[in-house]
Amino acid sequence: MHADPAGVLTGAHFIDGDHACCEGALAGGCRFVAGYPITPSTEVVERIALRFPEVGGVFIQMEDELASSIAIAGAVWGGKRAMTVTSGPGFSLMMEHIGFAIMTETPCVFVNVQRGGPSTGLPTLPAQADMMQARWGSHGDYELIAVCPNSPQECFDLTIKAFNLAEQYRVPVLVMMDECVGHMMERVIIPKPEEIEIFPRRWTNAPLDEYLPFEPGEDLVPDMARAGQGYRFHMTGLTHDEKGYPDMTVTGQARLLGRLIDKIKKNAAALTDVVEDQVDGAEAVVISYGITSRVAQKAVQAVRAKGRRVGSLRLRTAWPFPEHLIRDLATKVKVFIVPELNFGQMVREVERCAQGARVVSVPHAGGTVHDPAIIVQAITEALR
Amino acid sequence: MSVENPAERYLRSDRMPHIWCPGCGIGTTVNCFTRAIDESGIPMDRLAVVSGIGCTGRVAGYMHVDSFHTTHGRAIPFATGLKLAAPDMKVVVYSGDGDLFAIGGNHFIHAARRNLDMTVICVNNLTYGMTGGQLTPTTPEEAIASTSPYGNFEHPFNLPYLAESCGAVYVARWTTYHVTQMKKAMKEALLKKGFSFVEVISPCPTLYGRRNRLGDSLDEMKTYKTRSVIKNGADTKEVDLGMTGSIVVGKFVDRERATYQDAMEAFYSRKLGNRYVRASQ
Ligand SMILES: Cc1ncc(C[n+]2csc(CCOP(=O)(O)OP(=O)(O)O)c2C)c(N)n1
Ligand code: SF4
């Protein structure tokens, strides 16, 4: 299926990442957005509010992020592709409904334009310090998907991708932007609608009295119904069986959680999305994501200019973490260098997979990006 | 000859027996609700029931319609998204006093302000049933709850007044003693366009009733009977509840105001003319 032309502003644009994210959502078929203003993400919903009435979308500014993060679930079960957009404090409030979307297999998109925290922190300045919250912030055990754009173009591309993955796997997908990519202006190419692939909702075509709303297909993902089709289905955030009825037993829990986790874990390889640069034969590999990957690239080039073999690996998908890839690479390189705008979050994942290869964290408290010289120094010392 | 109980076709018989205690009032409200749906003529496939968490929150799971058991306090925002996405559905939020007015209070006032086209039914048992009988925003002064072991000194909400002040277009209160009137109010609420609110005062004999020595649920029915005063059109400011004194019941508010969706569509049509594209179902 291809994008609905109504939502696609084909052409070359000079816009920031927040605006590009909005256009990605529109192109990705999003027709319901609930949000609550928060810097540095507000421009996304502002543009949505402007654009939606002309494309048959509904935008509502809710009373808080708890409301917006569950209003999107309601809209999804009413048949829409839906998203909410926020930053740090709002993301914290949304945690319960990330879990709800996981448990009820509600395909939806959460955008977090990361700013410095904790608490109100640095409202207008960048950080990448919500990466572990994205992974583990809701209570209980689960798997989900998170993508990390490093440019306005990728804010557009990866938002479309987020909608498609949400539908394919019936999970919430998190678009983990940061204030820098959110506010930097660059050229963004929006392709023609027929060049944009859309993964449609997995509508069930089961006969009315035979439909089991949570009976998985071969890929462990169930087909979906929406309110009003006559299926008279039930859904709940309680542990449930294939009918969607509460099944609060040890076996029920093991069965449901096992499937919810497996449907992502077993597809981790297919979900891996990285950009490799001269990784083959490298002594050291710099692993980065989001805005930091652009600074890291500068540093890598500087070290290469001095004749060292340094590779770069950029995560476009942070969760599920591309474990197999790092484990494989760990047998070939001496050291991984992991710069990020936090005190060391994704580096823990790298350490977990490093199997003896050295891992060097290049932390940063946030508020701005790394000075490339710091990363150059870290690579140089790591290679000594 | 067996006669089908009219409630049955609206319930998920494969989920019976339900979890509610003997003498609990929630079942009575559900019985009335099924009859209200029946009389309203709303097709079952056009009806969605959304609940939060609590004993009353389990209602959604027993209704044989598209039904959603959401998170604590958030049934209304879920219902908001559902209604805006599927405007031809009649959306009913069915939940408890704590769910709707403690953790979910913010959503209630905003949904009423927006006049979202939905019906909210609150089973007000004056306590948190599911978690063991704690204080709730509607617990009367002096009443004992597990977290107010010496009695409650907080001032409770007067729900009809709150609903009216925030903009609800239909507001009624009955008790589980008033089954005929309750059913009629639920039916009127279902058929009312806009934000309609029905409060049902209901016994929780297991927790609230026992702690406050109100006897069994039959005794509570007798109390409802003797304490209730029917005052349709009463000034909602004056219908607050205490441990003793009258329980004012009736239809308090029935008025017209553009719903959120009608206002939105009229507004965009006026501002944007034919650039405005209505959301498709
Ligand atoms: C976020 C959150 N906080 C607390 C709870 C625990 N909890 C479950 S039900 C409930 C209160 C329910 O009371 P009420 O809404 O009055 O419904 P009742 O059980 O009396 O019908 C609470 C506090 C929860 N499930 N989620
Ligand atoms: S605890 Fe109270 S409210 Fe809950 S089912 Fe029992 S009687 Fe009803």
XYZ file of C-alpha atoms and ligand atoms in Angstrom:
699
model
C 0.000 0.000 0.000
C 1.143 3.547 -0.696
C 0.639 6.821 1.138
C -2.623 8.711 0.859
C -1.701 11.653 -1.418
C -3.802 13.998 0.743
C -1.172 13.928 3.472
C 1.972 14.096 1.358
C 3.640 17.457 0.634
C 5.852 16.144 -2.158
C 8.863 18.335 -2.866
C 11.984 19.838 -1.354
C 11.493 21.737 1.888
C 13.730 23.662 4.244
C 12.251 22.775 7.637
C 13.307 21.696 11.096
C 13.033 18.199 12.542
C 9.836 18.920 14.448
C 8.089 20.061 11.268
C 9.555 17.137 9.362
C 8.246 14.747 12.011
C 4.768 16.223 11.518
C 5.024 15.695 7.765
C 6.262 12.149 8.339
C 3.214 11.444 10.458
C 0.910 12.855 7.790
C 2.602 10.854 5.062
C 2.563 7.789 7.323
C -1.223 7.957 7.461
C -1.604 9.472 10.920
C -5.051 11.045 11.246
C -5.363 11.462 14.996
C -2.994 13.346 17.258
C -3.529 14.157 20.919
C -0.902 16.291 22.577
C 0.003 18.626 25.365
C 2.423 21.470 24.653
C 5.997 21.052 25.825
C 9.283 22.472 24.619
C 11.055 21.424 22.437
C 8.355 19.275 20.845
C 5.494 21.752 20.533
C 6.165 22.678 16.911
C 5.156 19.177 15.887
C 1.613 19.543 17.228
C 1.394 23.181 16.153
C 1.957 22.125 12.577
C -0.423 19.195 13.014
C -3.117 21.608 14.257
C -2.608 23.685 11.139
C -2.459 20.817 8.656
C -5.008 18.340 9.982
C -8.276 20.144 9.155
C -7.261 20.073 5.496
C -6.523 16.355 5.373
C -9.365 14.859 7.425
C -7.343 14.500 10.590
C -8.406 15.249 14.153
C -6.065 17.024 16.529
C -7.005 17.600 20.142
C -4.964 19.369 22.766
C -5.663 17.316 25.873
C -5.523 18.402 29.501
C -2.269 16.561 30.197
C 0.025 13.843 28.886
C -1.759 11.043 30.712
C -4.819 12.016 28.726
C -3.073 12.428 25.384
C -1.206 9.149 25.709
C -4.420 7.178 26.172
C -6.611 9.248 23.851
C -4.424 7.946 21.024
C -5.176 4.378 22.102
C -8.897 5.147 21.979
C -8.496 6.582 18.489
C -6.566 3.541 17.302
C -9.368 1.232 18.450
C -11.719 3.578 16.626
C -9.754 2.841 13.457
C -7.158 5.625 13.151
C -3.404 5.719 12.955
C -2.506 7.898 15.915
C 0.396 9.577 17.668
C 1.286 11.746 20.604
C 4.269 14.049 20.949
C 6.122 15.193 24.040
C 9.407 15.791 25.840
C 10.946 14.756 29.209
C 8.338 15.616 31.862
C 5.482 14.652 29.560
C 7.260 11.441 28.589
C 7.430 10.531 32.282
C 3.662 10.983 32.560
C 3.080 8.788 29.518
C 4.826 5.727 30.883
C 1.672 3.997 32.104
C 0.136 4.182 28.671
C 3.191 2.910 26.869
C 2.650 -0.188 29.001
C -1.067 -0.154 28.247
C -0.376 0.009 24.511
C 2.053 -2.894 24.834
C -0.373 -5.017 26.826
C -3.355 -4.289 24.581
C -1.244 -4.463 21.396
C -2.351 -1.020 20.343
C -0.293 0.201 17.379
C 0.632 3.834 18.029
C 3.529 6.257 17.920
C 5.066 8.263 20.781
C 7.471 11.041 19.809
C 9.912 12.266 22.467
C 11.989 15.297 21.529
C 14.549 14.818 24.274
C 15.680 17.706 26.459
C 17.884 17.861 29.537
C 16.496 16.370 32.751
C 15.728 15.155 35.365
C 12.550 17.055 36.203
C 12.104 20.358 34.363
C 15.827 20.292 33.641
C 16.815 22.113 30.478
C 13.572 22.778 28.589
C 15.195 24.323 25.533
C 18.405 22.330 25.320
C 19.254 18.866 24.049
C 19.958 15.590 25.765
C 19.708 11.896 24.978
C 19.047 10.906 28.547
C 15.662 9.202 28.119
C 17.013 6.204 26.213
C 16.739 3.800 29.134
C 13.427 5.301 30.227
C 12.202 4.590 26.707
C 13.220 0.995 27.143
C 12.225 0.355 30.734
C 10.145 3.308 31.923
C 6.789 1.571 32.169
C 6.393 -1.043 34.881
C 6.535 -4.714 34.030
C 8.600 -6.546 31.475
C 8.230 -5.905 27.770
C 9.846 -5.220 24.409
C 9.160 -2.264 22.187
C 10.675 -0.400 19.267
C 12.498 2.940 19.358
C 14.061 4.826 16.457
C 16.591 7.681 16.592
C 16.695 10.190 13.726
C 19.818 12.315 13.311
C 18.483 14.907 10.860
C 15.238 16.560 9.804
C 15.161 14.215 6.794
C 15.293 11.256 9.133
C 12.645 12.804 11.388
C 10.427 12.550 8.318
C 11.589 9.100 7.187
C 11.689 7.436 10.592
C 8.300 8.789 11.645
C 6.776 7.050 8.634
C 8.744 3.970 9.554
C 7.516 4.209 13.158
C 3.900 4.103 11.979
C 4.600 1.134 9.755
C 6.401 -0.839 12.448
C 3.669 -0.035 14.960
C 1.094 -1.563 12.625
C 3.225 -4.522 11.633
C 4.067 -5.583 15.184
C 1.171 -3.981 17.050
C 3.429 -2.202 19.520
C 3.975 1.386 20.488
C 6.940 2.752 18.557
C 8.949 5.570 20.096
C 10.570 8.228 17.932
C 13.482 9.363 20.108
C 14.438 12.734 18.699
C 16.447 15.337 20.574
C 16.227 19.114 20.782
C 18.988 19.531 18.185
C 17.445 17.472 15.423
C 14.054 18.857 16.425
C 15.123 22.451 15.907
C 17.778 22.266 13.194
C 16.665 23.393 9.740
C 17.779 21.359 6.776
C 16.646 20.285 3.393
C 13.970 17.614 3.595
C 12.868 15.765 0.501
C 9.323 14.478 0.645
C 8.846 11.841 -2.047
C 5.780 11.231 -4.158
C 2.968 9.345 -2.366
C 3.438 6.330 -4.608
C 7.052 6.141 -3.453
C 6.059 5.920 0.208
C 5.356 2.399 1.437
C 2.595 2.058 4.022
C 2.103 -1.031 6.154
C -1.682 -1.085 6.551
C -3.520 -2.096 9.692
C -3.848 -5.842 10.060
C -7.627 -5.834 9.863
C -9.196 -9.139 10.687
C -11.533 -10.723 8.184
C -12.691 -13.441 10.573
C -16.423 -14.206 10.638
C -18.167 -12.232 13.373
C -18.660 -15.122 15.766
C -15.238 -16.699 15.255
C -12.943 -13.774 15.890
C -10.506 -14.040 18.776
C -9.011 -10.569 19.168
C -5.747 -11.735 20.719
C -5.147 -14.946 18.841
C -1.777 -14.483 17.163
C -0.906 -15.333 13.603
C 2.264 -17.182 12.658
C 4.356 -14.092 13.291
C 2.875 -13.936 16.826
C 0.864 -10.815 16.003
C -2.958 -10.916 16.139
C -5.203 -9.280 13.560
C -7.179 -6.312 14.712
C -10.767 -5.116 14.756
C -12.098 -1.661 15.444
C -15.121 -0.541 17.388
C -18.372 -0.745 15.469
C -17.645 -3.659 13.146
C -19.867 -6.044 15.062
C -17.178 -8.143 16.688
C -18.188 -6.987 20.182
C -14.670 -7.655 21.379
C -13.150 -6.913 24.742
C -9.710 -5.583 25.535
C -8.058 -5.030 28.889
C -4.734 -4.039 30.406
C -5.077 -7.064 32.696
C -3.289 -10.240 31.706
C -5.695 -11.821 29.233
C -6.332 -14.782 26.972
C -6.968 -14.947 23.216
C -10.523 -13.760 23.741
C -9.238 -10.671 25.482
C -10.741 -11.872 28.756
C -8.795 -11.535 32.013
C -6.691 -14.615 32.694
C -4.760 -13.792 35.807
C -2.932 -17.061 36.229
C 0.706 -18.026 36.221
C 0.324 -19.829 32.907
C -1.737 -17.016 31.417
C 0.958 -14.506 32.340
C 3.749 -16.679 30.956
C 1.882 -17.248 27.715
C 0.927 -13.636 27.060
C 4.196 -12.045 28.120
C 6.181 -14.691 26.320
C 4.397 -13.860 23.091
C 4.516 -10.083 23.527
C 8.254 -10.277 24.081
C 8.939 -12.883 21.418
C 7.092 -11.039 18.685
C 9.777 -8.338 18.926
C 12.770 -10.385 20.091
C 12.450 -12.995 17.385
C 12.410 -10.215 14.829
C 15.340 -8.294 16.285
C 17.461 -8.964 13.199
C 14.737 -7.740 10.864
C 14.275 -4.685 13.060
C 17.972 -3.822 13.088
C 18.552 -0.554 11.320
C 22.107 0.772 11.506
C 24.362 2.799 9.271
C 27.870 1.370 9.089
C 30.848 3.263 7.845
C 34.220 1.527 7.366
C 33.477 -0.972 10.081
C 35.209 -3.821 8.218
C 38.792 -4.043 9.344
C 38.447 -1.264 11.887
C 40.460 -1.358 15.107
C 37.942 0.821 16.886
C 34.266 1.450 16.225
C 32.382 4.488 17.421
C 28.752 3.682 18.208
C 26.378 6.620 18.301
C 22.850 7.741 17.529
C 20.786 10.891 17.038
C 22.530 14.244 16.988
C 25.667 12.814 18.617
C 26.279 10.667 15.549
C 26.900 13.798 13.519
C 29.491 15.096 15.945
C 31.006 11.632 16.199
C 31.342 11.477 12.433
C 33.522 14.598 12.518
C 35.698 13.047 15.184
C 35.997 9.777 13.283
C 37.104 11.606 10.140
C 39.723 13.539 12.110
C 41.206 10.338 13.537
C 41.128 8.610 10.154
C 43.050 11.543 8.711
C 45.863 10.560 11.054
C 45.887 7.109 9.498
C 43.950 5.105 12.041
C 41.314 2.563 11.036
C 38.215 3.756 12.827
C 34.728 2.607 11.946
C 31.441 4.165 12.780
C 28.171 2.482 13.537
C 25.047 4.558 13.900
C 21.882 3.219 15.468
C 18.727 4.282 13.654
C 16.879 1.707 15.733
C 17.954 1.757 19.370
C 15.367 -0.731 20.648
C 15.452 -3.618 20.195
C 19.199 -3.195 20.571
C 21.099 -4.801 17.653
C 22.680 -7.283 19.980
C 23.729 -9.875 17.389
C 25.534 -7.225 15.391
C 27.550 -5.860 18.299
C 28.400 -9.368 19.526
C 29.679 -10.220 16.082
C 31.649 -7.001 15.772
C 33.115 -7.497 19.242
C 35.112 -10.456 17.953
C 36.746 -8.272 15.324
C 37.506 -4.929 16.930
C 39.617 -3.927 19.901
C 37.464 -1.214 21.294
C 34.075 0.453 21.084
C 33.714 4.156 21.817
C 30.236 5.301 22.771
C 29.577 9.042 22.964
C 26.066 10.060 24.018
C 24.340 13.035 25.637
C 23.898 11.304 28.976
C 26.081 9.749 31.650
C 26.227 6.421 29.879
C 22.992 4.681 28.870
C 23.238 2.847 25.546
C 26.863 2.125 26.423
C 25.531 -0.383 28.949
C 24.044 -2.352 26.094
C 27.335 -2.233 24.231
C 29.145 -3.450 27.350
C 26.661 -6.280 27.661
C 27.506 -7.452 24.152
C 31.222 -6.617 24.054
C 32.527 -10.040 25.155
C 35.971 -8.888 26.099
C 36.326 -6.031 23.642
C 36.994 -2.807 25.474
C 34.193 -0.258 25.776
C 34.813 3.438 26.353
C 31.958 5.686 27.347
C 32.097 9.356 26.367
C 29.429 10.880 28.556
C 27.985 14.378 28.438
C 25.580 16.064 30.850
C 23.557 17.559 27.996
C 22.631 21.132 27.144
C 24.759 21.100 24.026
C 26.532 18.533 21.894
C 29.992 17.071 22.493
C 33.003 19.021 21.419
C 34.332 16.747 18.612
C 37.817 17.147 20.127
C 36.642 15.230 23.219
C 35.573 12.313 21.046
C 38.808 12.525 19.022
C 40.726 12.331 22.273
C 38.665 9.394 23.515
C 39.268 7.464 20.272
C 42.968 8.303 20.252
C 43.442 7.206 23.857
C 41.420 4.057 23.277
C 43.712 3.127 20.394
C 46.916 3.732 22.323
C -41.527 -22.032 28.654
C -38.376 -20.123 29.412
C -38.409 -16.379 29.152
C -35.133 -14.690 28.359
C -34.035 -12.104 30.847
C -33.750 -8.952 28.704
C -30.422 -8.206 30.352
C -28.843 -11.402 29.080
C -28.190 -10.519 25.486
C -26.199 -7.498 26.604
C -23.935 -9.478 28.899
C -21.061 -11.825 28.188
C -22.569 -14.998 29.571
C -19.220 -16.758 29.080
C -17.765 -14.485 31.741
C -20.284 -15.264 34.467
C -20.190 -15.499 37.419
C -19.031 -11.936 37.938
C -16.590 -10.858 40.645
C -18.923 -8.631 42.655
C -19.802 -9.435 46.276
C -23.299 -10.528 47.237
C -25.366 -7.416 47.898
C -23.081 -5.155 45.873
C -24.986 -2.430 44.033
C -22.923 -2.499 40.849
C -24.893 -5.442 39.428
C -28.153 -3.584 39.970
C -26.855 -0.646 37.966
C -25.749 -2.962 35.163
C -29.161 -4.580 35.101
C -30.757 -1.153 34.705
C -28.177 -0.199 32.113
C -28.946 -3.184 29.880
C -32.643 -2.314 29.984
C -31.836 1.321 29.235
C -29.848 0.264 26.164
C -32.698 -1.979 25.116
C -35.258 0.794 25.377
C -32.966 3.382 23.787
C -32.982 1.400 20.556
C -29.230 1.953 20.136
C -27.908 -1.073 18.208
C -25.435 -3.137 20.200
C -22.868 -2.778 17.440
C -23.023 0.984 17.744
C -22.328 0.981 21.468
C -18.939 0.976 23.172
C -18.423 0.752 26.923
C -15.192 2.054 28.422
C -14.188 1.541 32.055
C -11.301 2.516 34.243
C -10.059 0.354 37.108
C -12.015 -0.699 40.171
C -14.935 -2.944 41.044
C -17.103 -0.768 38.808
C -14.274 -0.760 36.293
C -15.078 -4.401 35.641
C -18.395 -3.467 34.050
C -16.875 -3.056 30.579
C -15.657 -6.640 30.683
C -19.147 -8.010 31.242
C -20.888 -6.024 28.509
C -21.373 -7.863 25.246
C -20.453 -4.885 23.101
C -17.109 -3.450 22.031
C -15.674 -2.918 25.475
C -12.507 -1.434 26.837
C -10.979 -1.882 30.274
C -8.397 0.877 30.343
C -6.191 2.311 33.119
C -7.108 3.824 36.471
C -8.720 7.207 35.931
C -8.254 7.338 32.183
C -11.465 5.909 30.790
C -12.649 9.376 29.741
C -9.585 10.344 27.682
C -9.607 6.886 26.077
C -13.294 7.402 25.274
C -12.449 10.843 23.892
C -10.044 9.361 21.357
C -12.476 6.588 20.509
C -15.400 8.951 19.982
C -13.396 11.379 17.851
C -12.129 8.515 15.706
C -15.472 6.739 15.427
C -18.162 9.435 15.686
C -20.998 7.047 14.843
C -20.387 5.052 18.029
C -22.313 5.799 21.198
C -19.581 5.831 23.809
C -20.373 5.164 27.460
C -17.872 5.514 30.274
C -18.845 3.331 33.219
C -16.678 3.634 36.318
C -16.345 4.276 40.014
C -16.187 7.511 42.017
C -12.470 7.194 42.770
C -11.627 6.378 39.188
C -13.656 9.234 37.742
C -13.170 11.928 40.372
C -9.892 11.320 42.211
C -7.275 10.142 39.744
C -9.516 10.919 36.758
C -11.055 14.183 37.946
C -9.094 16.352 35.568
C -10.380 14.400 32.579
C -13.981 14.556 33.776
C -14.016 18.333 34.065
C -12.440 18.812 30.653
C -14.684 16.332 28.879
C -17.705 18.101 30.392
C -16.293 21.495 29.418
C -15.777 20.329 25.849
C -19.223 18.755 25.810
C -17.891 15.593 24.277
C -20.742 13.451 23.066
C -20.542 10.642 25.620
C -22.396 9.288 28.629
C -20.588 8.931 31.935
C -22.140 6.621 34.508
C -20.603 6.799 37.959
C -21.349 4.132 40.505
C -20.742 6.119 43.669
C -20.257 3.711 46.552
C -18.510 6.387 48.613
C -15.311 4.365 48.778
C -12.567 2.592 46.831
C -14.016 -0.892 46.641
C -11.369 -2.736 44.658
C -8.470 -1.774 46.887
C -10.172 -2.434 50.197
C -12.342 0.526 51.167
C -10.166 3.605 51.275
C -11.187 7.241 51.331
C -12.533 8.621 48.048
C -13.383 12.193 47.016
C -17.070 11.458 47.649
C -16.700 9.886 51.117
C -19.006 11.888 53.424
C -17.550 13.724 56.393
C -17.238 11.507 59.493
C -17.412 8.255 57.502
C -14.881 5.562 58.323
C -12.622 4.270 55.587
C -9.485 2.159 55.842
C -7.354 5.268 55.315
C -9.559 7.414 57.527
C -9.806 5.052 60.490
C -10.967 7.831 62.824
C -13.449 9.165 60.285
C -13.195 11.525 57.337
C -12.531 15.227 57.884
C -12.173 16.106 54.177
C -14.951 17.912 52.393
C -16.359 15.650 49.637
C -17.344 16.493 46.069
C -20.955 17.112 45.196
C -20.884 15.350 41.843
C -24.018 16.772 40.168
C -22.886 20.306 41.037
C -19.410 19.578 39.683
C -20.840 18.113 36.479
C -23.214 21.000 35.943
C -20.577 23.650 36.630
C -18.222 22.088 34.147
C -20.795 22.056 31.371
C -22.568 18.684 31.323
C -25.846 18.931 29.394
C -27.596 16.154 31.294
C -27.158 15.412 35.002
C -29.155 12.985 37.113
C -28.683 11.146 40.385
C -30.502 8.088 41.665
C -29.778 5.321 44.121
C -29.877 1.576 43.527
C -33.246 1.635 45.266
C -34.684 3.670 42.380
C -34.299 1.087 39.626
C -37.066 2.399 37.376
C -35.911 5.983 37.573
C -32.275 4.954 37.209
C -33.067 3.006 34.055
C -34.999 5.956 32.668
C -32.159 8.359 33.468
C -29.640 6.043 31.794
C -31.846 5.846 28.729
C -32.236 9.617 28.587
C -28.509 10.026 29.025
C -27.821 7.529 26.232
C -30.125 9.420 23.897
C -28.884 12.860 24.896
C -26.427 14.481 22.512
C -23.461 15.821 24.418
C -21.874 15.112 27.774
C -24.428 13.347 29.972
C -23.783 12.252 33.520
C -25.655 9.809 35.739
C -24.569 9.292 39.327
C -25.875 6.191 41.078
C -25.490 5.978 44.839
C -24.738 2.338 45.424
C -24.002 0.099 48.394
C -20.655 -1.537 49.060
C -21.791 -3.716 51.952
C -18.468 -5.531 52.172
C -16.373 -2.486 52.964
C -18.108 0.855 53.324
C -21.305 -0.604 54.733
C -19.566 -2.848 57.225
C -17.122 -0.225 58.489
C -19.866 2.324 58.935
C -22.310 -0.144 60.489
C -24.920 0.367 57.801
C -26.101 -3.231 57.952
C -26.462 -5.459 54.906
C -27.459 -4.203 51.499
C -31.136 -4.642 52.296
C -30.678 -2.253 55.216
C -28.910 0.155 52.860
C -31.872 -0.035 50.485
C -34.172 0.886 53.329
C -31.907 3.804 54.185
C -31.916 4.972 50.559
C -35.679 4.736 50.586
C -36.154 6.760 53.744
C -33.393 9.306 53.127
C -34.097 9.991 49.445
C -36.032 13.025 48.362
C -36.982 13.288 44.698
C -36.418 16.827 43.443
C -36.248 17.040 39.676
C -34.658 20.291 38.609
C -33.115 20.809 42.059
C -30.362 23.379 42.379
C -27.281 21.159 42.211
C -25.495 23.394 44.736
C -27.847 21.978 47.294
C -27.587 18.263 46.629
C -24.439 17.455 48.592
C -24.356 14.282 50.637
C -23.636 13.645 54.284
C -23.617 10.610 56.524
C -27.150 11.520 57.521
C -29.743 13.888 56.092
C -31.512 13.679 52.803
C -30.206 12.188 49.573
C -31.603 14.457 46.902
C -32.258 12.453 43.732
C -33.769 13.293 40.357
C -32.973 14.779 37.000
C -31.194 18.019 37.737
C -29.953 19.273 34.376
C -31.215 18.808 30.823
C -30.019 21.510 28.466
C -28.638 22.021 24.961
C -25.154 23.036 23.882
C -23.115 22.288 20.770
C -21.007 19.170 21.184
C -17.244 19.221 20.710
C -17.503 17.572 17.326
C -20.365 19.711 16.051
C -18.598 22.856 17.211
C -15.361 21.728 15.600
C -16.961 20.908 12.270
C -19.058 24.072 12.141
C -16.054 26.157 13.106
C -13.665 24.705 10.559
C -16.320 24.852 7.845
C -16.776 28.545 8.572
C -13.059 29.325 8.803
C -11.706 27.117 6.059
C -14.664 26.747 3.709
C -14.122 23.938 1.249
C -10.503 23.521 2.329
C -11.894 21.740 5.378
C -11.943 17.980 5.061
C -14.156 16.166 7.572
C -12.592 13.154 9.215
C -13.727 9.988 7.498
C -14.916 7.097 9.605
C -2.407 4.289 38.732
C -3.118 3.409 39.697
N -3.163 3.757 40.991
C -3.803 2.973 41.864
C -4.426 1.827 41.454
C -5.114 0.944 42.476
N -6.578 1.036 42.394
C -7.289 0.125 41.713
S -8.925 0.401 41.777
C -8.703 1.736 42.777
C -9.853 2.527 43.328
C -11.161 2.192 42.767
O -12.155 2.903 43.418
P -13.443 3.370 42.655
O -13.095 4.035 41.387
O -14.256 4.181 43.594
O -14.170 2.035 42.220
P -14.848 0.868 43.052
O -13.819 -0.192 43.202
O -15.293 1.434 44.366
O -15.977 0.454 42.184
C -7.356 1.960 43.027
C -6.852 3.043 43.878
C -4.336 1.491 40.086
N -4.899 0.390 39.584
N -3.687 2.307 39.237
S -15.924 -4.568 47.455
Fe -17.777 -3.336 47.553
S -17.887 -2.346 45.531
Fe -16.471 -4.060 45.340
S -17.728 -5.783 44.665
Fe -17.649 -5.906 46.897
S -19.432 -4.790 47.569
Fe -19.116 -4.233 45.452
